[in-house]
Short mmCIF file of C-alpha atoms in Angstrom, two decimals:
data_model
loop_
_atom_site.label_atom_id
_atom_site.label_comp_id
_atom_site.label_asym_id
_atom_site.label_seq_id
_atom_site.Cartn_x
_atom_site.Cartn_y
_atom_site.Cartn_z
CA UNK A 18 0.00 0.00 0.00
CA UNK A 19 1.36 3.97 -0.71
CA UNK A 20 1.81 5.90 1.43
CA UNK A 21 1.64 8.82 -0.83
CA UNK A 22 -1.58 10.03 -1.92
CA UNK A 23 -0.31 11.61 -5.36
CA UNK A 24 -3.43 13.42 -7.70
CA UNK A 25 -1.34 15.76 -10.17
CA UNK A 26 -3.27 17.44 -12.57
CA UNK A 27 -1.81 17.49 -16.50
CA UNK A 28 0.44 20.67 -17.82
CA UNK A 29 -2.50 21.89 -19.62
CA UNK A 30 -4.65 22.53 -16.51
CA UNK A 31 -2.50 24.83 -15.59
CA UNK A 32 -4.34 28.71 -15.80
CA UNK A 33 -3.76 30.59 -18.94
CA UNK A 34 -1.47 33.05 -16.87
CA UNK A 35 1.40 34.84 -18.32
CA UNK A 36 3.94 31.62 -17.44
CA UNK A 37 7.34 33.22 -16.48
CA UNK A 38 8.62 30.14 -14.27
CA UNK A 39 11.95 29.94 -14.23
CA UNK A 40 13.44 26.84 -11.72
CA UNK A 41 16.06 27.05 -9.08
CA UNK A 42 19.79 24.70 -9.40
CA UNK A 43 19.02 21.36 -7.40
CA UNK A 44 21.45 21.96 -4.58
CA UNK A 45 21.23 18.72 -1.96
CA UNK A 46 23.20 20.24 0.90
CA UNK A 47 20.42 23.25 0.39
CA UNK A 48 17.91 20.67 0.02
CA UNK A 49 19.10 19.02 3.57
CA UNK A 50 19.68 22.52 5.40
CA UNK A 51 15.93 23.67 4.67
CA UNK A 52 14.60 19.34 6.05
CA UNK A 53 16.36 19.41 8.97
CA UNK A 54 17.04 23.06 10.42
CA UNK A 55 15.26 25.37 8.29
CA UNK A 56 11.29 23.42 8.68
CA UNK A 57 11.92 23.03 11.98
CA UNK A 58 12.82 26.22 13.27
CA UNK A 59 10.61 27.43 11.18
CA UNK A 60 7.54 25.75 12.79
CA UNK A 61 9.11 26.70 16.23
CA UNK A 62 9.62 30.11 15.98
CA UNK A 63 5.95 31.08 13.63
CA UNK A 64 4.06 28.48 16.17
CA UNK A 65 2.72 26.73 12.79
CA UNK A 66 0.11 24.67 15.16
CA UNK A 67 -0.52 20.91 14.86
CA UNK A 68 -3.74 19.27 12.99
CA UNK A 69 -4.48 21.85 10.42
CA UNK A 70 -4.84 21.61 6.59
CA UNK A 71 -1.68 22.80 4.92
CA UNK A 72 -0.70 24.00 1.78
CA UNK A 73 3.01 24.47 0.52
CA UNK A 74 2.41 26.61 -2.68
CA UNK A 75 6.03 26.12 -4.79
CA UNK A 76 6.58 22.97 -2.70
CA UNK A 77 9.10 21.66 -5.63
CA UNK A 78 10.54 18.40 -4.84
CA UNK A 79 8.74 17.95 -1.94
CA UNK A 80 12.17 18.53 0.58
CA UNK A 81 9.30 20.82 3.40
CA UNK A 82 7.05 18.11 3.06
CA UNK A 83 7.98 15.51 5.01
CA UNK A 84 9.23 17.63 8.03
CA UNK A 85 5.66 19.44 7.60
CA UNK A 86 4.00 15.74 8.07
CA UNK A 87 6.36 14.74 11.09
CA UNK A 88 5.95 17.86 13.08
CA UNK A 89 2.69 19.12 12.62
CA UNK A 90 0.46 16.17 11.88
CA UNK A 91 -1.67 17.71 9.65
CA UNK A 92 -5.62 16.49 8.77
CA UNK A 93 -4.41 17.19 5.05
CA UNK A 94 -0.83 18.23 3.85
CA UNK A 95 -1.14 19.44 0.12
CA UNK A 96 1.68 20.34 -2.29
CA UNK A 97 1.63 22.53 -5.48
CA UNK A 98 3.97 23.39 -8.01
CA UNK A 99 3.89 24.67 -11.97
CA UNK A 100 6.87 21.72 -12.62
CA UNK A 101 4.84 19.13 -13.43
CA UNK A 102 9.01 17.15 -13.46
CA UNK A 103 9.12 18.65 -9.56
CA UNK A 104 5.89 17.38 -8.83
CA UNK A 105 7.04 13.81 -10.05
CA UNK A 106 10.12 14.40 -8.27
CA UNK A 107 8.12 15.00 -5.49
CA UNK A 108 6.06 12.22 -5.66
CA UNK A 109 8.89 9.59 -5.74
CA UNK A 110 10.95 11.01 -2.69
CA UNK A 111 7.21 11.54 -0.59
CA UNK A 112 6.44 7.58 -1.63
CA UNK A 113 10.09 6.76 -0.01
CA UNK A 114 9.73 8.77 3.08
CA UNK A 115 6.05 7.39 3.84
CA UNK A 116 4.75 10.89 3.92
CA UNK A 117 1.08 11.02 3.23
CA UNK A 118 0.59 14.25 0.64
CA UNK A 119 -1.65 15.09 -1.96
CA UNK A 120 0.47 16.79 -5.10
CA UNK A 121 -1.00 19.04 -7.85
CA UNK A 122 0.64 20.52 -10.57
CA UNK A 123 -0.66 23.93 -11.04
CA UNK A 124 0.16 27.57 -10.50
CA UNK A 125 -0.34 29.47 -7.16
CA UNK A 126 -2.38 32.60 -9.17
CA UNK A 127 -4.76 30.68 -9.66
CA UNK A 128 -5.76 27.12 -7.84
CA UNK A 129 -8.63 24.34 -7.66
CA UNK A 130 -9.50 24.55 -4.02
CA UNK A 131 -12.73 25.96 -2.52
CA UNK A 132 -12.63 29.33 -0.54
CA UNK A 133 -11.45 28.44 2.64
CA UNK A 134 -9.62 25.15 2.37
CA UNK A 135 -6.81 25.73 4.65
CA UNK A 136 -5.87 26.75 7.95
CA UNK A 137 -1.86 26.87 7.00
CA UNK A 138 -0.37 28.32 3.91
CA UNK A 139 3.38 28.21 3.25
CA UNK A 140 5.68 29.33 0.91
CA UNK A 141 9.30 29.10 0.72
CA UNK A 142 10.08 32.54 -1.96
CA UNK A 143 7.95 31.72 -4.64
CA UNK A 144 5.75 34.55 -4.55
CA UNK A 145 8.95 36.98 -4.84
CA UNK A 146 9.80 35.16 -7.95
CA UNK A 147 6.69 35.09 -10.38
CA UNK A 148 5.34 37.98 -12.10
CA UNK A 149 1.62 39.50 -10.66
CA UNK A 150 2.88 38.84 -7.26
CA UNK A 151 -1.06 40.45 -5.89
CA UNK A 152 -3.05 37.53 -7.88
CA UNK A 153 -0.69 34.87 -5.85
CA UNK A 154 -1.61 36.68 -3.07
CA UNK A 155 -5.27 37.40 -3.19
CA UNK A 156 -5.01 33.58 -4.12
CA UNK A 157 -3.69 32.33 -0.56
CA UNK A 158 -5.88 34.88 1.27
CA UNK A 159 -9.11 33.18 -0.83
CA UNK A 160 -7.68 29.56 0.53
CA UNK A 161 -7.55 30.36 4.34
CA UNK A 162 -9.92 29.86 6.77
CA UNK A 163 -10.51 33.25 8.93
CA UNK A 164 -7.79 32.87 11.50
CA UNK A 165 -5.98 31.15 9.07
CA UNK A 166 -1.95 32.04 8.67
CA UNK A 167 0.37 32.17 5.78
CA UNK A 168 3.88 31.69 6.96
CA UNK A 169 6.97 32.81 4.21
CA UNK A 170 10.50 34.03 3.86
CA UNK A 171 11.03 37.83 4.31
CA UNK A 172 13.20 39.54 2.63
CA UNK A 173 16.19 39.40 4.65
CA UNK A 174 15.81 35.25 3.76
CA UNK A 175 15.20 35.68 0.15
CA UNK A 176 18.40 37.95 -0.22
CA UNK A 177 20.61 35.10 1.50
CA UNK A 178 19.37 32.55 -0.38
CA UNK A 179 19.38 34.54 -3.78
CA UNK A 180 21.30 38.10 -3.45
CA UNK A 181 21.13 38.64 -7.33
CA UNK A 182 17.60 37.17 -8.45
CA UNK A 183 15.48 38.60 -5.39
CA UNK A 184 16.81 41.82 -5.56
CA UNK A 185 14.24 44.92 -5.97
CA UNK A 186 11.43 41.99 -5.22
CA UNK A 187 8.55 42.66 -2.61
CA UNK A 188 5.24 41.77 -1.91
CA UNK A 189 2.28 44.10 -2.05
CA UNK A 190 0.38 43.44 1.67
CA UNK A 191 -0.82 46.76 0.95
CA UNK A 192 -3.33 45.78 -1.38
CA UNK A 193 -4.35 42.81 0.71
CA UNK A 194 -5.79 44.31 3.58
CA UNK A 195 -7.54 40.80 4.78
CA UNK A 196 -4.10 39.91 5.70
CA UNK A 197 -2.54 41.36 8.75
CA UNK A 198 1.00 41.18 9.80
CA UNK A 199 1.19 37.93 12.45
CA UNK A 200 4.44 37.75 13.30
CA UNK A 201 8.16 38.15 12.33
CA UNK A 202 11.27 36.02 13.10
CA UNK A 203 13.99 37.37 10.90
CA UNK A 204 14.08 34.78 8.51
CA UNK A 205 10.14 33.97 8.42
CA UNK A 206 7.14 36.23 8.69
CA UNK A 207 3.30 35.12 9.68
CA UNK A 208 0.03 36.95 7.93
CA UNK A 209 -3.28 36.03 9.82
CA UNK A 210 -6.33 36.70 7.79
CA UNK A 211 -8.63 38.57 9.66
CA UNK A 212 -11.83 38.62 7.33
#
């Protein structure tokens, strides 16, 4: 029996949205950095609490994934990317590590999910790297529950990870005013949606 629920949609679902995806090098020692320190502290210091539905929008390869399934125990872990290779990727490694995940292959601007659909929302930089950063945005607010958080990298963690290609890049909270600052922790910020 799998242990990996895997339901990726074809390339051609993906929205009819200008598609300026550009990947990221495979870099394992990043890869093992971001499983076992970076997830972790990350659920520590944002107080991601246990036995919610999550969503990793950009989840890639699946490398959050499985930390996300050990620590929080989640009623439904979900994982999205526009790679449909990454989501394959993703569904191998998730099938190896006995982590129970539903994958989709589409683009965060524009998902299949219901209003509402999840109490936790995270996202490890992709929003700073696609064009019309607001309908990504306005996106994850429409997914959360009210209460619901959307934890991600600040700047300060974007520019360490990629000086050159995150340069100039921020998000506009401004013009999602359902989304109020949470919390900050340096490397991680929290936005609770309050209506």
């Amino acid at each position: 029996m799998s242990a990996l629920t895997q339901t990726p949609l074809p390339s051609a679902a993906i929205p009819d949205i200008e598609f300026d995806y550009v990947g990221f090098a495979d870099v394992p020692r990043r890869n093992l950095m971001q499983e076992f320190l970076e997830v972790p502290a990350m659920v520590l210091a944002m107080g991601i609490p246990p036995k919610q539905r999550m969503l990793e929008v950009g989840c890639g390869q699946g490398i959050a994934l499985t930390p996300f399934f050990k620590l929080c125990r989640p009623k439904r872990l979900v994982g999205i990317d526009v790679d449909e290779f990454l989501i394959r990727a993703a569904a191998k490694r998730l099938h190896q590590k006995e982590t129970l995940v539903e994958l989709y292959c589409h683009d965060v601007r524009k998902l299949p999910f219901p209003d509402a659909s999840f109490d936790v929302i995270v996202d490890f930089g992709t929003c700073y790297h696609i064009s019309h950063r607001l309908k990504a945005l306005k996106e994850i607010a429409r997914l959360l529950t009210v209460g619901g958080i959307f934890v991600f990298e600040t700047r300060i963690n974007q520019f360490l990870s990629h000086p050159v290609r995150s340069f100039g890049r921020r998000l506009p909270w401004h013009l999602v005013p359902d989304m109020k600052l949470q919390r900050w922790a340096v490397m991680w910020t929290s936005r609770i949606k309050v209506a």
